[in-house]
CSV table of C-alpha atoms in Angstrom, one decimal:
chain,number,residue,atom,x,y,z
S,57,UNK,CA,-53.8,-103.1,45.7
S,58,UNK,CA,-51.2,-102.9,42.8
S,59,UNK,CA,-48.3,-100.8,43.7
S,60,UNK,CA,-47.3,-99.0,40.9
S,61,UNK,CA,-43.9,-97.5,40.7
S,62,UNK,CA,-44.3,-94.1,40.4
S,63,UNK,CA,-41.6,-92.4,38.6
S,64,UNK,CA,-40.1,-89.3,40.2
S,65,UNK,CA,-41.0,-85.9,38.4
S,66,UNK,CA,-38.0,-83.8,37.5
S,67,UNK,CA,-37.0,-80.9,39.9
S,68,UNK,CA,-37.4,-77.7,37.8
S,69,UNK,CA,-34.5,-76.4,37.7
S,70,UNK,CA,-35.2,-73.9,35.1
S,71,UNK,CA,-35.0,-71.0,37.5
S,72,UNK,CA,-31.2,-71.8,38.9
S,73,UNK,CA,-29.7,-69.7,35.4
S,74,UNK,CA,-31.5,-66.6,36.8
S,75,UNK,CA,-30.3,-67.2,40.4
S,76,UNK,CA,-27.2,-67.5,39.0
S,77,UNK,CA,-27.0,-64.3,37.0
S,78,UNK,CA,-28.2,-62.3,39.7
S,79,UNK,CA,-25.3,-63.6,41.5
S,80,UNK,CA,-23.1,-63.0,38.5
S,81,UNK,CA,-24.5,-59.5,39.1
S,82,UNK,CA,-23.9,-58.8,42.5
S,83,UNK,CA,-20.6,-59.8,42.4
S,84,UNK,CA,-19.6,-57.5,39.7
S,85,UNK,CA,-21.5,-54.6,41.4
S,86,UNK,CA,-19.4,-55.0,44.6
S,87,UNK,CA,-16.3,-55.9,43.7
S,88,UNK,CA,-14.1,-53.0,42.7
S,89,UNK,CA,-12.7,-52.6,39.0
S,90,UNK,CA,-11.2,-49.2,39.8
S,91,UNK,CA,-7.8,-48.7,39.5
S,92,UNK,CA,-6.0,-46.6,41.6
S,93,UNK,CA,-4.6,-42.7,40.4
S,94,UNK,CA,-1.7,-40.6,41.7
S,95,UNK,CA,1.5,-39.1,41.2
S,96,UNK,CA,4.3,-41.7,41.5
S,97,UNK,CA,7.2,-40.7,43.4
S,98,UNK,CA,11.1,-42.6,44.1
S,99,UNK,CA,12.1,-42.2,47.7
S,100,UNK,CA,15.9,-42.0,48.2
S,101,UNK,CA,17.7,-44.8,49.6
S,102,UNK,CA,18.3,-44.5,53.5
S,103,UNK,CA,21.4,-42.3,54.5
S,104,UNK,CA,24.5,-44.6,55.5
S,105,UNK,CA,26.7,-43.2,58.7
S,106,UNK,CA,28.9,-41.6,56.2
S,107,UNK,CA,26.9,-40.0,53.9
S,108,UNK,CA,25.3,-37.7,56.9
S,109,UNK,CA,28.2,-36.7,57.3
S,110,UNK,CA,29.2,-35.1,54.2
S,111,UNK,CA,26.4,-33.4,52.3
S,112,UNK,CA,26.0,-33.6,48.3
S,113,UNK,CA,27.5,-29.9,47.0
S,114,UNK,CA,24.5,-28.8,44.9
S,115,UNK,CA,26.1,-25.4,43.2
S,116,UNK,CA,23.1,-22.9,43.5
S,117,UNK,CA,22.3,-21.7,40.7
S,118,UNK,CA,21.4,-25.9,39.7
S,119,UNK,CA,18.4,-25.6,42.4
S,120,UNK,CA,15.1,-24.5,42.6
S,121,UNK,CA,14.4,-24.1,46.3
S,122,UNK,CA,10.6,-25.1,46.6
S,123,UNK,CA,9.3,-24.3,50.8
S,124,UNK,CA,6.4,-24.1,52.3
S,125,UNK,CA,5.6,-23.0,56.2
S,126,UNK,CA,3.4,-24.3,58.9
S,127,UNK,CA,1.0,-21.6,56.9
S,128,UNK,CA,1.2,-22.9,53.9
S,129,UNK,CA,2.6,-20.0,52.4
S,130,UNK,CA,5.2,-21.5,49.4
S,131,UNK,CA,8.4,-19.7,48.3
S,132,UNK,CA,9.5,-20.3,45.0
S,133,UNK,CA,13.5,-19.7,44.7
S,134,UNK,CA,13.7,-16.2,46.1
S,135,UNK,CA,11.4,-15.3,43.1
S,136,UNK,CA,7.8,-14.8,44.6
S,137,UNK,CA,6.1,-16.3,47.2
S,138,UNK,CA,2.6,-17.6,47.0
S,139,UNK,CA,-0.6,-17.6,49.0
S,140,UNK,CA,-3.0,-20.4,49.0
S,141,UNK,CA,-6.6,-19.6,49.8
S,142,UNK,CA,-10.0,-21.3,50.3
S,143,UNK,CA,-12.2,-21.9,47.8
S,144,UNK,CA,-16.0,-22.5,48.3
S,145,UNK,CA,-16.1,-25.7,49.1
S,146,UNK,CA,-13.0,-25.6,52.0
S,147,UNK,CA,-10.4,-26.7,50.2
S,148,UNK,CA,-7.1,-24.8,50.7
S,149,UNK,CA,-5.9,-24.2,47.0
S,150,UNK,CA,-3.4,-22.4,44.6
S,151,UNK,CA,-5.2,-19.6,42.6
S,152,UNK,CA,-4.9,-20.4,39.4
S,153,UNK,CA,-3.3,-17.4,38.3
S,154,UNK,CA,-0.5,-18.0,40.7
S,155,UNK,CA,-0.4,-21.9,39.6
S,156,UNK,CA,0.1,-20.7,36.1
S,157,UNK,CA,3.3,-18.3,37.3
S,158,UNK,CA,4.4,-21.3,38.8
S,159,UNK,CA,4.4,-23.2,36.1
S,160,UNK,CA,5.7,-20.9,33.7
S,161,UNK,CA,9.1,-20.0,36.5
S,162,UNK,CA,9.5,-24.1,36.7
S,163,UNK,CA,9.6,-24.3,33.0
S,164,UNK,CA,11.9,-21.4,33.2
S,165,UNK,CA,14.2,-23.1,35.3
S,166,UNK,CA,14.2,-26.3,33.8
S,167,UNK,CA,14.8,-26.0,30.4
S,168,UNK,CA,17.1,-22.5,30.8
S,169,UNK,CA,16.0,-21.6,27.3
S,170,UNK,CA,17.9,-18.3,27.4
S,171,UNK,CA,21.4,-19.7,28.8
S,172,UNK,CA,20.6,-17.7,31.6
S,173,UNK,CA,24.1,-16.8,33.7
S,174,UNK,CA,21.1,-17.5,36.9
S,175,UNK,CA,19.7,-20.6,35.9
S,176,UNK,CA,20.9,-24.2,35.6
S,177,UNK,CA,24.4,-24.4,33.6
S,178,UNK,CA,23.5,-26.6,30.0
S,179,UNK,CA,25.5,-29.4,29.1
S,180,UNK,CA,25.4,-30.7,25.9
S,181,UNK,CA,24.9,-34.2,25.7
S,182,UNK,CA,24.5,-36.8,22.9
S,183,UNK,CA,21.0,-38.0,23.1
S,184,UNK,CA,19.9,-41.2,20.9
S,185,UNK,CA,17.4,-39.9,18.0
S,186,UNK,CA,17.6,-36.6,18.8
S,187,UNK,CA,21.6,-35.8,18.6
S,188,UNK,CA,23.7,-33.3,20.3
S,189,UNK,CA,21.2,-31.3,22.8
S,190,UNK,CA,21.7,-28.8,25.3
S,191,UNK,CA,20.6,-30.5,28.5
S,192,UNK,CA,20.4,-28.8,31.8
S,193,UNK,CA,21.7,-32.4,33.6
S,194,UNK,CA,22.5,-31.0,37.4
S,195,UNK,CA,19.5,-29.2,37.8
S,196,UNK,CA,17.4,-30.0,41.3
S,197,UNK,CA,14.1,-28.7,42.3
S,198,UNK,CA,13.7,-29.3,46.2
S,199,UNK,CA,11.0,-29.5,48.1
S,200,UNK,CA,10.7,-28.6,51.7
S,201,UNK,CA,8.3,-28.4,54.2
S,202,UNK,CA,7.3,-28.0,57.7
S,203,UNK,CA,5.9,-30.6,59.9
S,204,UNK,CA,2.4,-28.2,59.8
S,205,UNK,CA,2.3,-27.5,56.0
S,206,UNK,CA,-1.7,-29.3,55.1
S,207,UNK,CA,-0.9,-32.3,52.4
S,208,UNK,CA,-3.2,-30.6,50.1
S,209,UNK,CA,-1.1,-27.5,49.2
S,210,UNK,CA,1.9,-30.0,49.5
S,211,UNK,CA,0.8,-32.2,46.2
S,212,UNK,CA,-1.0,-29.6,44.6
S,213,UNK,CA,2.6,-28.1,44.3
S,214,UNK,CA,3.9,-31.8,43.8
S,215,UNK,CA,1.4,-31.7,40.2
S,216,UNK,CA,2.4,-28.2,39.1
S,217,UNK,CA,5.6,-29.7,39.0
S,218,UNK,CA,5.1,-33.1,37.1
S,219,UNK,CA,2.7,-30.3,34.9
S,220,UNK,CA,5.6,-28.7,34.1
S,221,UNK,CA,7.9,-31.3,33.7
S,222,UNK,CA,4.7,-32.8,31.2
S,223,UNK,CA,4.5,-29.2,29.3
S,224,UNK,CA,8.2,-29.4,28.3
S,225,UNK,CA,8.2,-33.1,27.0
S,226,UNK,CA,5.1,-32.3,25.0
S,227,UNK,CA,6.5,-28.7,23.3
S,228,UNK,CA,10.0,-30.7,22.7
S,229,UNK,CA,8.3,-33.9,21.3
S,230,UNK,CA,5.9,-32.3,18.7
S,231,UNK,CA,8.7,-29.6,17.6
S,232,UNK,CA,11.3,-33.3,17.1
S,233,UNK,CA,8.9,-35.8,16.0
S,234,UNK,CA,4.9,-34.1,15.2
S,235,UNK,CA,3.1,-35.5,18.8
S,236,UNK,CA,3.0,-34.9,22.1
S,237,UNK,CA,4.8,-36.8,24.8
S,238,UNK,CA,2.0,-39.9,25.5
S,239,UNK,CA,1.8,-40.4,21.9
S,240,UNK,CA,5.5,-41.6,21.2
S,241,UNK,CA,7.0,-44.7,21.0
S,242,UNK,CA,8.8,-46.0,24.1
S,243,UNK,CA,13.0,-44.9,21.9
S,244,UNK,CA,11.4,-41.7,21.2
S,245,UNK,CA,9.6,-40.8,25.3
S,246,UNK,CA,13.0,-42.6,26.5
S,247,UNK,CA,14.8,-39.7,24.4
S,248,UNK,CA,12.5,-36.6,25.6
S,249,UNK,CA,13.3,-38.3,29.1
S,250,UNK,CA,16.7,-37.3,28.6
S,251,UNK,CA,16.6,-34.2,27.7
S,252,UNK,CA,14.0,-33.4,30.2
S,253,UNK,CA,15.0,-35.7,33.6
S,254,UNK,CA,12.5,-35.6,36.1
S,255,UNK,CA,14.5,-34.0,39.2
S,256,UNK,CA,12.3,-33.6,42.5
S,257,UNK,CA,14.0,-34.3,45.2
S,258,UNK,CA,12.4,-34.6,48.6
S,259,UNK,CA,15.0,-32.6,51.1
S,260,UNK,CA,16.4,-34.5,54.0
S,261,UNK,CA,13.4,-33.3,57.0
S,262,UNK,CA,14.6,-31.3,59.2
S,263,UNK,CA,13.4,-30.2,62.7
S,264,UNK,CA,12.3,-26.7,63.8
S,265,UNK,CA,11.7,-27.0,67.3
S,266,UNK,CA,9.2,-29.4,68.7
S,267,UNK,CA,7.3,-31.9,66.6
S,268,UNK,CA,3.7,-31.7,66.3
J,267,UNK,CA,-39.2,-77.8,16.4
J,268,UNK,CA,-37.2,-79.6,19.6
J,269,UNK,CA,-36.9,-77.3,22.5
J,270,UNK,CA,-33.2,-76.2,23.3
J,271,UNK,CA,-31.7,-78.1,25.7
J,272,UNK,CA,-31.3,-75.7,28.5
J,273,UNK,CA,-30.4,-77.4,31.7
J,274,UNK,CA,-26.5,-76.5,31.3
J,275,UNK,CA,-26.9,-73.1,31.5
J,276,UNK,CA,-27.1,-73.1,35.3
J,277,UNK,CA,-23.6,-74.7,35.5
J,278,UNK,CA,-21.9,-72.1,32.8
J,279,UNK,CA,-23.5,-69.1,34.8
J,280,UNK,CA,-21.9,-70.7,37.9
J,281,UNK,CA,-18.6,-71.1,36.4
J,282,UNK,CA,-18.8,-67.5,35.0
J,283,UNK,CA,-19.4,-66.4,38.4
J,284,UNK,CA,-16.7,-68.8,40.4
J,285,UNK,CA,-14.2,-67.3,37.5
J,286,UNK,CA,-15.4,-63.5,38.7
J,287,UNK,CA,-15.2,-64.4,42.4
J,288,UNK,CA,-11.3,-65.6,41.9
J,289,UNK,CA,-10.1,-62.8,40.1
J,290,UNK,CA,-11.7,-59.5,41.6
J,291,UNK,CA,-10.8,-58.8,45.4
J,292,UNK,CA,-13.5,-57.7,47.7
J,293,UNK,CA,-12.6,-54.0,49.5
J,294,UNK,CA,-10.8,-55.8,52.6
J,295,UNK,CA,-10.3,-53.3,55.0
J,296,UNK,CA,-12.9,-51.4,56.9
J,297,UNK,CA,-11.5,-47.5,56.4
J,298,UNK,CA,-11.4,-46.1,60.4
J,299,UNK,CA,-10.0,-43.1,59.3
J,300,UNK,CA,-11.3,-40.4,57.0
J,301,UNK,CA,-9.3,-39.7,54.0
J,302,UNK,CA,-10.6,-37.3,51.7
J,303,UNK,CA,-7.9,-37.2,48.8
J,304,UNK,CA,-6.7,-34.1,46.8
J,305,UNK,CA,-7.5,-33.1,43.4
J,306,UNK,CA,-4.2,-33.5,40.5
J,307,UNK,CA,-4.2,-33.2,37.0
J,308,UNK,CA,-1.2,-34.8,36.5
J,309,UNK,CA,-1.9,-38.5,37.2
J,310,UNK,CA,-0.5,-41.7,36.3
J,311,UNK,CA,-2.5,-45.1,36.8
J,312,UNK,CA,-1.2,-48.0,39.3
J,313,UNK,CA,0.0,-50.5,37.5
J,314,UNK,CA,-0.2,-53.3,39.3
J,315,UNK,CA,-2.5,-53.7,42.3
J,316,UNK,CA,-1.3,-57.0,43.3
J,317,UNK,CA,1.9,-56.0,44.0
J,318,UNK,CA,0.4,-52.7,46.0
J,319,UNK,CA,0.0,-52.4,49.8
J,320,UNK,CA,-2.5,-49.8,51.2
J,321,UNK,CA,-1.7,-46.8,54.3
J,322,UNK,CA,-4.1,-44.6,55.1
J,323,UNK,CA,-4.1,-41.2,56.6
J,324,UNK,CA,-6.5,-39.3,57.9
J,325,UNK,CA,-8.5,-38.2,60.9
J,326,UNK,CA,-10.4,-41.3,62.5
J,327,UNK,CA,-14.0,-41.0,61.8
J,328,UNK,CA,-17.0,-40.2,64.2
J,329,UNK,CA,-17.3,-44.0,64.8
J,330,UNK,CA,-13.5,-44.6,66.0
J,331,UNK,CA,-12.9,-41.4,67.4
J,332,UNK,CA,-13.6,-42.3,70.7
J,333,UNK,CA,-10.8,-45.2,70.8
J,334,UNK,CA,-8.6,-43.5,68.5
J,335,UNK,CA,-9.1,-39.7,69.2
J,336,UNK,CA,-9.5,-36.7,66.9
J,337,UNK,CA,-6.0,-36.4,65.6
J,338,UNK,CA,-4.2,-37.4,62.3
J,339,UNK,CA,-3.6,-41.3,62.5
J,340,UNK,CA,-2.4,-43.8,59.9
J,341,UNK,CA,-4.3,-47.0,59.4
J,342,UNK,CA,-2.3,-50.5,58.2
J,343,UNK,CA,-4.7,-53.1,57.5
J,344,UNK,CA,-7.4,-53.2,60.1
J,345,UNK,CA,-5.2,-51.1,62.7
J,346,UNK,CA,-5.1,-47.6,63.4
J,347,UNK,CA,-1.5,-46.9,64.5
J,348,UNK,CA,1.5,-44.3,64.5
J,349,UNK,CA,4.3,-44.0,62.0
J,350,UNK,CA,6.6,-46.4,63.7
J,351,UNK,CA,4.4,-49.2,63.3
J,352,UNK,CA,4.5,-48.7,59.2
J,353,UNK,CA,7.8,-50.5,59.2
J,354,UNK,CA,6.6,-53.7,60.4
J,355,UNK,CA,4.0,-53.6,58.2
J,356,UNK,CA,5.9,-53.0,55.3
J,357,UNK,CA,8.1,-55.6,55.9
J,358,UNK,CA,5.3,-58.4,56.6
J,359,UNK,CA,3.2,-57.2,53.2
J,360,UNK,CA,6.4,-57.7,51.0
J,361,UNK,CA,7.2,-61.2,52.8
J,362,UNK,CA,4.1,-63.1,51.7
J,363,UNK,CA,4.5,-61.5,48.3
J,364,UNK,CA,5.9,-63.7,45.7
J,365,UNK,CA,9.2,-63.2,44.9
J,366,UNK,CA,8.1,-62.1,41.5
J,367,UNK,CA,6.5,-59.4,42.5
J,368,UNK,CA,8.8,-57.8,44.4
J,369,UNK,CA,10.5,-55.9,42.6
J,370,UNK,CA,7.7,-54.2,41.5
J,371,UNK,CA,6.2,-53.6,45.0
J,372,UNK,CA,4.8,-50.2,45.3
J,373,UNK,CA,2.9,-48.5,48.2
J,374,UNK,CA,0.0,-46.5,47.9
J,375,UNK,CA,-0.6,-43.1,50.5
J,376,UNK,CA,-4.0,-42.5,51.0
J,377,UNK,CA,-3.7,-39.2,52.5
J,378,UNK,CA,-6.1,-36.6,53.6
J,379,UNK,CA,-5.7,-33.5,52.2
J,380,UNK,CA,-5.5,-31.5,55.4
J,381,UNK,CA,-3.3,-34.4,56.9
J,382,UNK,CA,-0.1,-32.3,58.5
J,383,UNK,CA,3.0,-33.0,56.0
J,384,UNK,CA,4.9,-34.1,59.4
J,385,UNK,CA,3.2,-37.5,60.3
J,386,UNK,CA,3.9,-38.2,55.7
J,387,UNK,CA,7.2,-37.2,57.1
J,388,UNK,CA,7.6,-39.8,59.3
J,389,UNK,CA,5.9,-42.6,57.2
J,390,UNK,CA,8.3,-41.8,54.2
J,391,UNK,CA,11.6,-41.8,56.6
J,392,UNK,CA,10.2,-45.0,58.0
J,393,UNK,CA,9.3,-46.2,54.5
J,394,UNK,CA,12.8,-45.2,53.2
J,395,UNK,CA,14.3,-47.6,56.1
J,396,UNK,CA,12.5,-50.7,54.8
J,397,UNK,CA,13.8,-49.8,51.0
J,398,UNK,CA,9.8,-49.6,49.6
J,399,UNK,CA,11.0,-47.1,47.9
J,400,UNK,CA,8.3,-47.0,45.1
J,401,UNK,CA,5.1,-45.1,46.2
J,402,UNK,CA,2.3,-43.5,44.8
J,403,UNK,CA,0.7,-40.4,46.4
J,404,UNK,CA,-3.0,-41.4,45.6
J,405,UNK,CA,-5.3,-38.8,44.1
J,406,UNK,CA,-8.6,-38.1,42.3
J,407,UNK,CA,-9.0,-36.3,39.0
J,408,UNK,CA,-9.5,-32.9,38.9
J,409,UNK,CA,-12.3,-32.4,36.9
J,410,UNK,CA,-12.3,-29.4,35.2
């Protein structure tokens, strides 16, 4: 008997690019492209010994007073006070009506339009691109709450005040240059900046009572 | 006409996929707690996720609520632990970053909406004492 060498057939390997894609697939199924959204905040460095002592003077009439109770009840200045309520699905939220007043007293505040005798004291500062402007510089808007106020109402108020902070850089950058704020070159948003700084200050926490 | 020579095609997929499996981060931590996050219309997108650490609070959820109980806990990685702990972890994330990134290093809350403000309290002060001062209350958008 002649042995004949038989020569090996191939493997078929013409199904290993499909295996492949479908692991191609899977992976960019699972793995997660989403960034991630929120309102970016500073904290303030740590308090030294000294500093506790002696508190930062804040004349009044430079701070918004933002508080909230264990009810979530929020006091704007010693303007109104607002209720949150529940909407249909059980989330605790602003009325929209109330979140507009809100708005519209921030804007109010920060800006000080009028030169009101009440509102933040204007100092006129020389701002590159835009000149000499009016600028209310020492203003504050502070936030306090209580150990029970729910997070929800907490940066719900948190974005009515970046909204309002937003409203005022839009109006002042399409009356200087034609666009609203996003749509600026980085001199020009650095300018609005500015005019319009973005003061929330989180308030030192204090105690009432027993912690939760 | 010759057939087109298709037995590369395997190893470019492969290298495709090696590429994808290097750059994109599987979801690492298991969530224990619940966080449902709150609605803003106002957002800004995280810049740099590398350079991000991750604490999450919430209720724990039926699964863990029987080792970690029903009320408002923070969870650091794997762990489910109190406000005092958030230190330590701060301090160990920013250590193995590089020292490039660490200037930019930012932490993300992932809080519950009806999380009490007291127990973000507490994180912040403890968050303030380890100087990661950047931070990012995470949200969804409000659609409207």
């Amino acid at each position: 008997m002649g042995k004949k060498k038989r020569k090996m057939p191939g493997l078929n390997t013409s199904s290993t690019a499909d295996i492949s894609f479908m692991l191609l697939i899977f992976f960019l199924v699972t793995t997660s492209m989403d960034t991630d959204q929120g309102l970016s905040r500073t904290l303030p460095k740590p308090p030294e010994e000294e500093d506790l002592n002696k508190e930062i003077k804040v004349k009044e009439r430079n701070c918004l007073r933002i508080r909230m109770n264990k009810d979530n009840e929020i006091m704007v200045g010693d303007l109104f006070t607002i209720t949150p309520r529940y909407d249909r699905d059980g989330t605790l939220k602003i009325d929209p009506e109330d979140a507009k007043l809100f708005m519209a007293a921030t804007e109010q505040f920060i800006a000080n339009k009028e030169n009101s005798p009440k509102l933040p004291e204007l100092i006129v500062k020389n701002v590159k691109l835009l000149g000499q402007m009016p600028v209310t510089k020492n203003h504050v808007i502070s936030v306090q709450t209580d150990r029970g106020t729910s997070y929800g109402i907490y940066f719900q108020v948190q974005d009515i005040l970046v909204h309002a902070y937003n409203n005022l850089r839009d109006e002042l950058g399409k009356e200087k240059f034609g666009y609203k704020y996003e749509f600026l070159t980085k001199e020009q948003q650095s300018a609005i900046r500015e005019v319009y700084p973005q003061k929330i200050s989180e308030a030192e926490p204090k105690q009432y009572g027993k912690p939760i | 006409m010759p057939e087109l020579n298709t037995s590369s095609l395997p190893d470019l997929i492969f290298s495709v996929l090696f590429f994808f499996m290097m750059v994109t981060s599987m979801r690492e931590v298991t969530y224990k707690v619940r966080f449902d996050r709150p609605a803003g219309t106002q957002l800004e997108k995280l810049a740099r996720k590398s350079c991000t650490s991750f604490i999450y609070i919430g209720r724990p959820t039926e699964q863990y609520a029987a080792v970690y109980g029903s009320g408002t806990r923070v969870q650091l990685n794997d762990d489910v632990a109190d406000a005092n702990a958030v230190y330590d972890h701060v301090m160990d994330d920013r250590n193995t970053m590089a020292e490039s990134d660490k200037p930019f290093y930012t932490v993300s809350l992932k809080v519950d909406k009806d999380a009490p403000m007291g127990i973000i309290t507490d994180v912040k002060q403890e968050l303030r004492k380890a100087y990661a001062l950047k931070i990012v209350y995470s949200a969804v958008k409000d659609k409207k």
